[in-house]
Amino acid sequence: MYQKKYLELTPANEADNTADRERILNALKYDYENLDITYDVLRTINPLCINSSWRITTTLQYTTKGWDIIRIESGDTSKNCYALAVDYGSTSVTMELINTIDKSIIASDTITNPQTVYGDEILSRIFYTKDNADHLNEIKEKTVDGLKELMDNIEKKSGIHKREYMGMVISANTTMVHFLLGLFPFGIFQSPYAPVATSFGYIRAKDLGLDLLGNIFLSPAAANYLGGDIISGLLCTDIEHNSELCIFLDIGTNGELVIGNKDFMIAGAGAAGPAFEGGISKYGMRADKGAVNHVRIENDNLITNTIDNAKPLGICGSGIVELIAQMFLNGWVDFRGTLKSGVNDRIIETTDENKTQLAVCYAWANQSKQGENLLFTQSDIYSFIQTKAAAHTMVASLLEYSGIGIDQIDKFYLSGAFGTYADLEAAITIGLYPDLAREKFIPLGNSSLKGSQMLLCDYTQIYRLDLFTEKINYVQFSEVSSFVENMRAAEFLPHTQTDKYPSVMKKLEEHLHK
Amino acid sequence: MYQKKYLELTPANEADNTADRERILNALKYDYENLDITYDVLRTINPLCINSSWRITTTLQYTTKGWDIIRIESGDTSKNCYALAVDYGSTSVTMELINTIDKSIIASDTITNPQTVYGDEILSRIFYTKDNADHLNEIKEKTVDGLKELMDNIEKKSGIHKREYMGMVISANTTMVHFLLGLFPFGIFQSPYAPVATSFGYIRAKDLGLDLLGNIFLSPAAANYLGGDIISGLLCTDIEHNSELCIFLDIGTNGELVIGNKDFMIAGAGAAGPAFEGGISKYGMRADKGAVNHVRIENDNLITNTIDNAKPLGICGSGIVELIAQMFLNGWVDFRGTLKSGVNDRIIETTDENKTQLAVCYAWANQSKQGENLLFTQSDIYSFIQTKAAAHTMVASLLEYSGIGIDQIDKFYLSGAFGTYADLEAAITIGLYPDLAREKFIPLGNSSLKGSQMLLCDYTQIYRLDLFTEKINYVQFSEVSSFVENMRAAEFLPHTQTDKYPSVMKKLEEHLHK
């Protein structure tokens, strides 16, 4: 979306007294369609070009309607062209400073979404704005403030002045974009589920109160619940190029998936709840310092690892997956996820709010096992199994809807933090992912952010976004008749149809014979 | 450039939950290419559309890159769409409020160009800005202030609120546009005569400090001295459509002319001096109240008419043409323009700054013929003949350069106040215009302003502008070898080659036999 072009031009002379603006446009018009010069730049041409002896570097910004020269600099600065890639998540916001010339990441920073002062849950933020334009404006400003804070942090980290940042590509879900632009988000969540917009054009940064020369581009949404973050993430795949069948799955608080290839694309989305971010347990937590993120059971000893090897404070999503998988393989829980009393001294009784139940203690408070131990209760296990069943069922149901068997899938893209960091074996063991050949799984990391990067460096990626939003057929899971049935079948470890999980069955067998 | 479209849309429902923005775009995209919605409008969609039961009127603005919806109103307002047409002259500025739907002129106002505080002469204004960005900004602000003042006046005259004015088309010469946009104008006047820009794109009104929803469009220039005012004026002709040969002539302080037809266009421009605006005589004045604008000699009596029939204060350009023509036909001056002493008691001796010369008194100060009489001196006559010779020679030389005889001309467009209001017979009598059949002359009035109107009401006129700027071949009169020779020949009444002025010769004959 951002390019630079160094020019050495002949100044006006008697034989050619073309005006300055037209002189510059003529030098570039064959390479850049519908080329224009912004008014701000027009005012800099004279005397800048004369003072530079007409050795100048132009910065070009792409929009679907054509190119604009948004800056002219003296001399050759064409090695560096800086712009910002953003993933504006409901929970946290990540910004990267990109050099669009060599596609390098110069600096990166992440902050908590400043909207969280209006509630951790997205719905509480939406209700805050209901029929209240002032509140909507307030959230809009807060949302923009997040970008400003990140720009400040990036400037400090990189030592590159903010005036060098040309523009921004933001990938975010539909609600985040509505907040950012100050659009009422209520339509997203109430029947007939029509938001104000699913694509947003190119917005001048200054119109949003951001002091950048260029635009803010927001990745478009394909549907209400299939936002710009997902569409941007699809840029990291080659789903539309081949006849190979691909699945793209992003699970976090919500689950979104796309199945397709060059011939078709079908998508679905649903709420997954907070389980994958550790949010179901009293001691659940995000994947921060002190979170138990790896668990294994060796010779009936439960061994944990924490992030940064800190004192354990709780358990995060990837820790939970391994905990349940290990307990299942070692016979601490049955295929329903029910804890077996007396199998290990880690399994204890706990009482909370008058409810007594079993729990597994994955970290003792101290050696005497007194005080506040870190527990994962029977209820927590059932909740997590519900969530993994929901995620599994989205995939299963969409495949069924498309008449595709899971064996036909060639690539299974895992997007997002959970998909990237959760142990693949453990996730398959509990039946969260299907039991495919492991090399078919491709973790993408923060694909929403990576998509933003790609858009900054290569404007032709915008056409892929258009293709995705046009081609994707969004399916409501309520339309899939077998959804509830599939869900029931998935509420087991790994699944009622154990023949679908041969590698897990084999592993279970091995553990039994240990 | 501005259109409205009333829409009755079906609100989102379960069968079609397209987002609001896309719902509106879908309804219009087949009629309007590259359609977009501005960010400001995007923010008004909800709840405006719901509250209007989706009966809405969209205002569409054209740019070469596509259309933008710049306003959405509740209900059907498609009968009126207001925008502003401007002729920004060096001396005075005229603005009209246009209803682009029925092309009617709602209100009009003219003010003195506020730049005149920096000098009546354009060069003194240019020198004020030389190498001084602060002074340039000052003139820029003054220039914009002129537009604001006119908008205020138009609002008062029309009773239509300024927020209803969508955008503006301004036609002006290259220097005026440089001042308006804050671009250094010096390149226009010094070798190699390259201005900062000859076309200007579409500039957001708000970027110029004008509170309008839409753009400011500035008619492009074809060359340094063939500015947007002339190119806009050509819109009032059909020069490019037929094989008929046309001349377009605009004379004021400068003279600009274009000769051509559908096959070619050739243009020239030169300084005419202040003569046509009355500026050569001590008692010369603009065509304002009290200016002598008509003169006739009947039975050796000189009879004058003044604007608004007021007490005579001086003489304007059209008055001078008639004065000289009448004196020539009645033998008061010879073919050189030399006053004949004693022919009439209006011809008197006058002394000014130690110079004694003859003069014609076209208005006595009082009945006793004492006090400050209004005089037009021998020097004034010679100066005016110089000026008319220059204007004549531009036409003659450009015709010669093109190898076209004057008899081949089918249409002679007269643009500007002088061209429109000066008496055609008198102007031919003194040899300002060639002696063509009178029906070939077509007075256009303020064609620069009319071109602005046409652009506002019909965006396809922009393509004509592009055609003109591309097609016109600008000729420096210094390139025409016979220019000086032609000039000498034209410094007579009507011309040395009297056979070129048969109708004048016939009239002269008639007067001699009276």
mmCIF file of C-alpha atoms in Angstrom, chain A residues 236-448:
data_model
loop_
_atom_site.group_PDB
_atom_site.id
_atom_site.type_symbol
_atom_site.label_atom_id
_atom_site.label_comp_id
_atom_site.label_asym_id
_atom_site.label_seq_id
_atom_site.Cartn_x
_atom_site.Cartn_y
_atom_site.Cartn_z
ATOM 1 C CA CYS A 236 -1.507 -15.857 5.337
ATOM 2 C CA THR A 237 -2.932 -18.943 3.619
ATOM 3 C CA ASP A 238 -3.069 -19.983 -0.003
ATOM 4 C CA ILE A 239 -6.642 -21.215 0.381
ATOM 5 C CA GLU A 240 -7.927 -19.629 -2.841
ATOM 6 C CA HIS A 241 -5.096 -20.763 -5.095
ATOM 7 C CA ASN A 242 -5.219 -24.539 -5.257
ATOM 8 C CA SER A 243 -7.708 -27.348 -5.404
ATOM 9 C CA GLU A 244 -6.318 -28.649 -2.084
ATOM 10 C CA LEU A 245 -8.948 -28.372 0.602
ATOM 11 C CA CYS A 246 -8.017 -26.135 3.495
ATOM 12 C CA ILE A 247 -9.444 -25.345 6.901
ATOM 13 C CA PHE A 248 -8.629 -22.048 8.582
ATOM 14 C CA LEU A 249 -9.506 -22.069 12.266
ATOM 15 C CA ASP A 250 -9.138 -19.244 14.733
ATOM 16 C CA ILE A 251 -10.203 -19.975 18.272
ATOM 17 C CA GLY A 252 -10.147 -17.596 21.161
ATOM 18 C CA THR A 253 -13.169 -16.106 22.866
ATOM 19 C CA ASN A 254 -14.901 -16.710 19.581
ATOM 20 C CA GLY A 255 -14.280 -19.416 17.071
ATOM 21 C CA GLU A 256 -14.205 -18.653 13.360
ATOM 22 C CA LEU A 257 -13.440 -21.060 10.599
ATOM 23 C CA VAL A 258 -13.288 -21.097 6.848
ATOM 24 C CA ILE A 259 -13.233 -24.210 4.689
ATOM 25 C CA GLY A 260 -12.468 -24.042 1.023
ATOM 26 C CA ASN A 261 -10.172 -24.024 -1.924
ATOM 27 C CA LYS A 262 -9.995 -22.245 -5.280
ATOM 28 C CA ASP A 263 -13.555 -23.304 -6.093
ATOM 29 C CA PHE A 264 -15.512 -22.394 -3.004
ATOM 30 C CA MET A 265 -15.249 -20.984 0.487
ATOM 31 C CA ILE A 266 -17.618 -21.554 3.315
ATOM 32 C CA ALA A 267 -17.390 -20.093 6.780
ATOM 33 C CA GLY A 268 -18.975 -20.215 10.182
ATOM 34 C CA ALA A 269 -18.448 -18.582 13.525
ATOM 35 C CA GLY A 270 -19.633 -19.050 17.040
ATOM 36 C CA ALA A 271 -18.924 -18.067 20.594
ATOM 37 C CA ALA A 272 -16.341 -20.315 22.219
ATOM 38 C CA GLY A 273 -16.433 -18.583 25.568
ATOM 39 C CA PRO A 274 -13.416 -17.657 27.646
ATOM 40 C CA ALA A 275 -12.120 -21.205 28.085
ATOM 41 C CA PHE A 276 -9.228 -21.039 25.632
ATOM 42 C CA GLU A 277 -7.987 -17.945 27.392
ATOM 43 C CA GLY A 278 -8.147 -19.647 30.774
ATOM 44 C CA GLY A 279 -11.334 -17.849 31.706
ATOM 45 C CA ILE A 280 -13.393 -20.788 32.926
ATOM 46 C CA SER A 281 -11.564 -21.591 36.126
ATOM 47 C CA LYS A 282 -11.251 -19.673 39.379
ATOM 48 C CA TYR A 283 -7.488 -19.951 38.858
ATOM 49 C CA GLY A 284 -7.599 -19.614 35.115
ATOM 50 C CA MET A 285 -5.555 -16.805 33.585
ATOM 51 C CA ARG A 286 -4.204 -15.462 30.321
ATOM 52 C CA ALA A 287 -0.892 -16.709 28.986
ATOM 53 C CA ASP A 288 1.091 -14.250 31.104
ATOM 54 C CA LYS A 289 4.010 -14.646 33.526
ATOM 55 C CA GLY A 290 3.257 -17.298 36.138
ATOM 56 C CA ALA A 291 0.640 -19.109 34.079
ATOM 57 C CA VAL A 292 0.965 -22.888 33.951
ATOM 58 C CA ASN A 293 1.337 -23.484 30.218
ATOM 59 C CA HIS A 294 2.689 -27.029 30.100
ATOM 60 C CA VAL A 295 1.646 -30.062 32.081
ATOM 61 C CA ARG A 296 2.841 -33.636 31.949
ATOM 62 C CA ILE A 297 2.292 -36.667 34.090
ATOM 63 C CA GLU A 298 5.273 -38.985 34.465
ATOM 64 C CA ASN A 299 5.083 -42.030 36.714
ATOM 65 C CA ASP A 300 1.962 -40.589 38.297
ATOM 66 C CA ASN A 301 3.758 -37.349 39.090
ATOM 67 C CA LEU A 302 2.164 -34.189 37.741
ATOM 68 C CA ILE A 303 4.880 -31.850 36.483
ATOM 69 C CA THR A 304 4.143 -28.311 35.367
ATOM 70 C CA ASN A 305 5.949 -25.536 33.608
ATOM 71 C CA THR A 306 5.090 -21.851 33.993
ATOM 72 C CA ILE A 307 5.638 -18.908 31.696
ATOM 73 C CA ASP A 308 8.972 -17.273 32.522
ATOM 74 C CA ASN A 309 9.459 -20.113 35.058
ATOM 75 C CA ALA A 310 7.727 -17.875 37.590
ATOM 76 C CA LYS A 311 5.857 -18.950 40.702
ATOM 77 C CA PRO A 312 2.605 -20.483 39.420
ATOM 78 C CA LEU A 313 -0.357 -18.145 39.659
ATOM 79 C CA GLY A 314 -2.935 -20.046 37.632
ATOM 80 C CA ILE A 315 -3.396 -21.942 34.407
ATOM 81 C CA CYS A 316 -3.825 -20.711 30.847
ATOM 82 C CA GLY A 317 -5.562 -22.312 27.873
ATOM 83 C CA SER A 318 -2.626 -24.317 26.610
ATOM 84 C CA GLY A 319 -1.949 -25.574 30.155
ATOM 85 C CA ILE A 320 -5.544 -26.715 30.505
ATOM 86 C CA VAL A 321 -5.418 -28.670 27.247
ATOM 87 C CA GLU A 322 -2.286 -30.502 28.372
ATOM 88 C CA LEU A 323 -3.652 -31.061 31.896
ATOM 89 C CA ILE A 324 -6.810 -32.699 30.582
ATOM 90 C CA ALA A 325 -4.974 -34.642 27.878
ATOM 91 C CA GLN A 326 -2.417 -35.974 30.367
ATOM 92 C CA MET A 327 -5.053 -36.877 32.938
ATOM 93 C CA PHE A 328 -7.026 -38.684 30.250
ATOM 94 C CA LEU A 329 -4.046 -40.655 28.948
ATOM 95 C CA ASN A 330 -2.986 -41.541 32.512
ATOM 96 C CA GLY A 331 -6.423 -42.603 33.641
ATOM 97 C CA TRP A 332 -7.038 -39.741 36.093
ATOM 98 C CA VAL A 333 -10.251 -38.886 34.227
ATOM 99 C CA ASP A 334 -12.518 -41.127 32.176
ATOM 100 C CA PHE A 335 -13.697 -40.467 28.649
ATOM 101 C CA ARG A 336 -16.410 -38.165 30.029
ATOM 102 C CA GLY A 337 -13.754 -36.130 31.807
ATOM 103 C CA THR A 338 -14.895 -37.302 35.205
ATOM 104 C CA LEU A 339 -12.105 -37.273 37.788
ATOM 105 C CA LYS A 340 -11.357 -40.613 39.414
ATOM 106 C CA SER A 341 -11.197 -40.238 43.156
ATOM 107 C CA GLY A 342 -8.155 -41.814 44.822
ATOM 108 C CA VAL A 343 -6.142 -42.391 41.655
ATOM 109 C CA ASN A 344 -3.577 -39.801 42.724
ATOM 110 C CA ASP A 345 -3.122 -37.556 45.725
ATOM 111 C CA ARG A 346 -3.410 -34.582 43.388
ATOM 112 C CA ILE A 347 -7.097 -35.329 43.096
ATOM 113 C CA ILE A 348 -8.710 -33.809 46.120
ATOM 114 C CA GLU A 349 -12.055 -32.699 47.350
ATOM 115 C CA THR A 350 -12.757 -28.997 47.395
ATOM 116 C CA THR A 351 -15.621 -26.911 48.644
ATOM 117 C CA ASP A 352 -16.484 -23.582 47.194
ATOM 118 C CA GLU A 353 -19.704 -21.703 47.863
ATOM 119 C CA ASN A 354 -21.172 -24.762 49.584
ATOM 120 C CA LYS A 355 -20.464 -26.942 46.567
ATOM 121 C CA THR A 356 -18.185 -29.893 47.208
ATOM 122 C CA GLN A 357 -16.548 -31.526 44.239
ATOM 123 C CA LEU A 358 -13.379 -33.181 43.107
ATOM 124 C CA ALA A 359 -10.538 -31.168 41.679
ATOM 125 C CA VAL A 360 -7.030 -31.719 40.479
ATOM 126 C CA CYS A 361 -4.392 -29.668 42.261
ATOM 127 C CA TYR A 362 -1.760 -28.749 39.695
ATOM 128 C CA ALA A 363 0.246 -26.611 42.119
ATOM 129 C CA TRP A 364 0.381 -26.819 45.879
ATOM 130 C CA ALA A 365 0.439 -23.511 47.720
ATOM 131 C CA ASN A 366 3.456 -24.773 49.709
ATOM 132 C CA GLN A 367 5.200 -27.938 50.664
ATOM 133 C CA SER A 368 2.792 -28.683 53.477
ATOM 134 C CA LYS A 369 0.030 -28.551 50.864
ATOM 135 C CA GLN A 370 -1.804 -25.992 53.005
ATOM 136 C CA GLY A 371 -3.114 -22.595 51.953
ATOM 137 C CA GLU A 372 -4.520 -21.708 48.553
ATOM 138 C CA ASN A 373 -3.627 -24.526 46.227
ATOM 139 C CA LEU A 374 -4.139 -24.057 42.479
ATOM 140 C CA LEU A 375 -7.081 -26.230 41.524
ATOM 141 C CA PHE A 376 -8.833 -27.237 38.365
ATOM 142 C CA THR A 377 -12.224 -28.530 39.413
ATOM 143 C CA GLN A 378 -14.562 -31.111 37.978
ATOM 144 C CA SER A 379 -16.833 -28.254 36.843
ATOM 145 C CA ASP A 380 -13.882 -26.599 35.125
ATOM 146 C CA ILE A 381 -13.132 -29.808 33.245
ATOM 147 C CA TYR A 382 -16.729 -30.198 32.103
ATOM 148 C CA SER A 383 -16.821 -26.560 31.029
ATOM 149 C CA PHE A 384 -13.636 -26.914 29.067
ATOM 150 C CA ILE A 385 -14.910 -30.062 27.394
ATOM 151 C CA GLN A 386 -18.056 -28.142 26.420
ATOM 152 C CA THR A 387 -15.873 -25.513 24.825
ATOM 153 C CA LYS A 388 -13.622 -27.927 22.972
ATOM 154 C CA ALA A 389 -16.768 -29.751 21.864
ATOM 155 C CA ALA A 390 -18.143 -26.482 20.475
ATOM 156 C CA ALA A 391 -14.941 -25.808 18.558
ATOM 157 C CA HIS A 392 -14.781 -29.374 17.262
ATOM 158 C CA THR A 393 -18.436 -29.256 16.266
ATOM 159 C CA MET A 394 -18.015 -26.063 14.264
ATOM 160 C CA VAL A 395 -15.469 -27.855 12.112
ATOM 161 C CA ALA A 396 -17.423 -31.107 11.957
ATOM 162 C CA SER A 397 -20.709 -29.397 11.122
ATOM 163 C CA LEU A 398 -19.292 -27.150 8.440
ATOM 164 C CA LEU A 399 -17.592 -30.155 6.835
ATOM 165 C CA GLU A 400 -20.868 -32.053 6.968
ATOM 166 C CA TYR A 401 -22.718 -29.068 5.500
ATOM 167 C CA SER A 402 -20.213 -28.991 2.653
ATOM 168 C CA GLY A 403 -20.302 -32.740 2.149
ATOM 169 C CA ILE A 404 -16.600 -33.032 2.789
ATOM 170 C CA GLY A 405 -14.972 -35.774 4.822
ATOM 171 C CA ILE A 406 -12.245 -34.723 7.252
ATOM 172 C CA ASP A 407 -9.802 -37.041 5.426
ATOM 173 C CA GLN A 408 -10.090 -34.861 2.331
ATOM 174 C CA ILE A 409 -8.548 -31.921 4.180
ATOM 175 C CA ASP A 410 -5.002 -31.167 3.036
ATOM 176 C CA LYS A 411 -4.150 -28.178 5.198
ATOM 177 C CA PHE A 412 -5.406 -27.203 8.620
ATOM 178 C CA TYR A 413 -4.349 -23.626 9.404
ATOM 179 C CA LEU A 414 -4.310 -22.748 13.097
ATOM 180 C CA SER A 415 -4.620 -19.046 13.695
ATOM 181 C CA GLY A 416 -4.317 -17.025 16.873
ATOM 182 C CA ALA A 417 -2.340 -17.370 20.078
ATOM 183 C CA PHE A 418 -4.104 -20.474 21.304
ATOM 184 C CA GLY A 419 -3.892 -22.230 17.952
ATOM 185 C CA THR A 420 -0.212 -21.399 17.729
ATOM 186 C CA TYR A 421 0.955 -22.116 21.258
ATOM 187 C CA ALA A 422 -1.295 -24.948 22.468
ATOM 188 C CA ASP A 423 0.404 -28.334 22.109
ATOM 189 C CA LEU A 424 -0.932 -29.992 18.972
ATOM 190 C CA GLU A 425 -0.711 -33.559 20.365
ATOM 191 C CA ALA A 426 -2.614 -32.610 23.498
ATOM 192 C CA ALA A 427 -5.261 -30.752 21.518
ATOM 193 C CA ILE A 428 -5.815 -33.771 19.301
ATOM 194 C CA THR A 429 -5.814 -36.062 22.345
ATOM 195 C CA ILE A 430 -8.746 -34.255 23.909
ATOM 196 C CA GLY A 431 -10.509 -34.166 20.543
ATOM 197 C CA LEU A 432 -10.306 -30.416 20.007
ATOM 198 C CA TYR A 433 -8.730 -30.867 16.555
ATOM 199 C CA PRO A 434 -9.352 -33.850 14.305
ATOM 200 C CA ASP A 435 -6.825 -36.678 14.237
ATOM 201 C CA LEU A 436 -5.072 -35.735 10.991
ATOM 202 C CA ALA A 437 -1.479 -36.322 9.931
ATOM 203 C CA ARG A 438 0.448 -33.795 12.006
ATOM 204 C CA GLU A 439 2.167 -32.175 9.024
ATOM 205 C CA LYS A 440 -1.193 -30.996 7.764
ATOM 206 C CA PHE A 441 -1.426 -28.561 10.687
ATOM 207 C CA ILE A 442 0.071 -25.144 9.992
ATOM 208 C CA PRO A 443 0.252 -22.726 12.913
ATOM 209 C CA LEU A 444 0.042 -19.133 11.680
ATOM 210 C CA GLY A 445 0.558 -17.089 14.839
ATOM 211 C CA ASN A 446 -1.219 -13.728 14.815
ATOM 212 C CA SER A 447 -2.479 -14.016 11.264
ATOM 213 C CA SER A 448 -4.640 -10.910 11.602
#
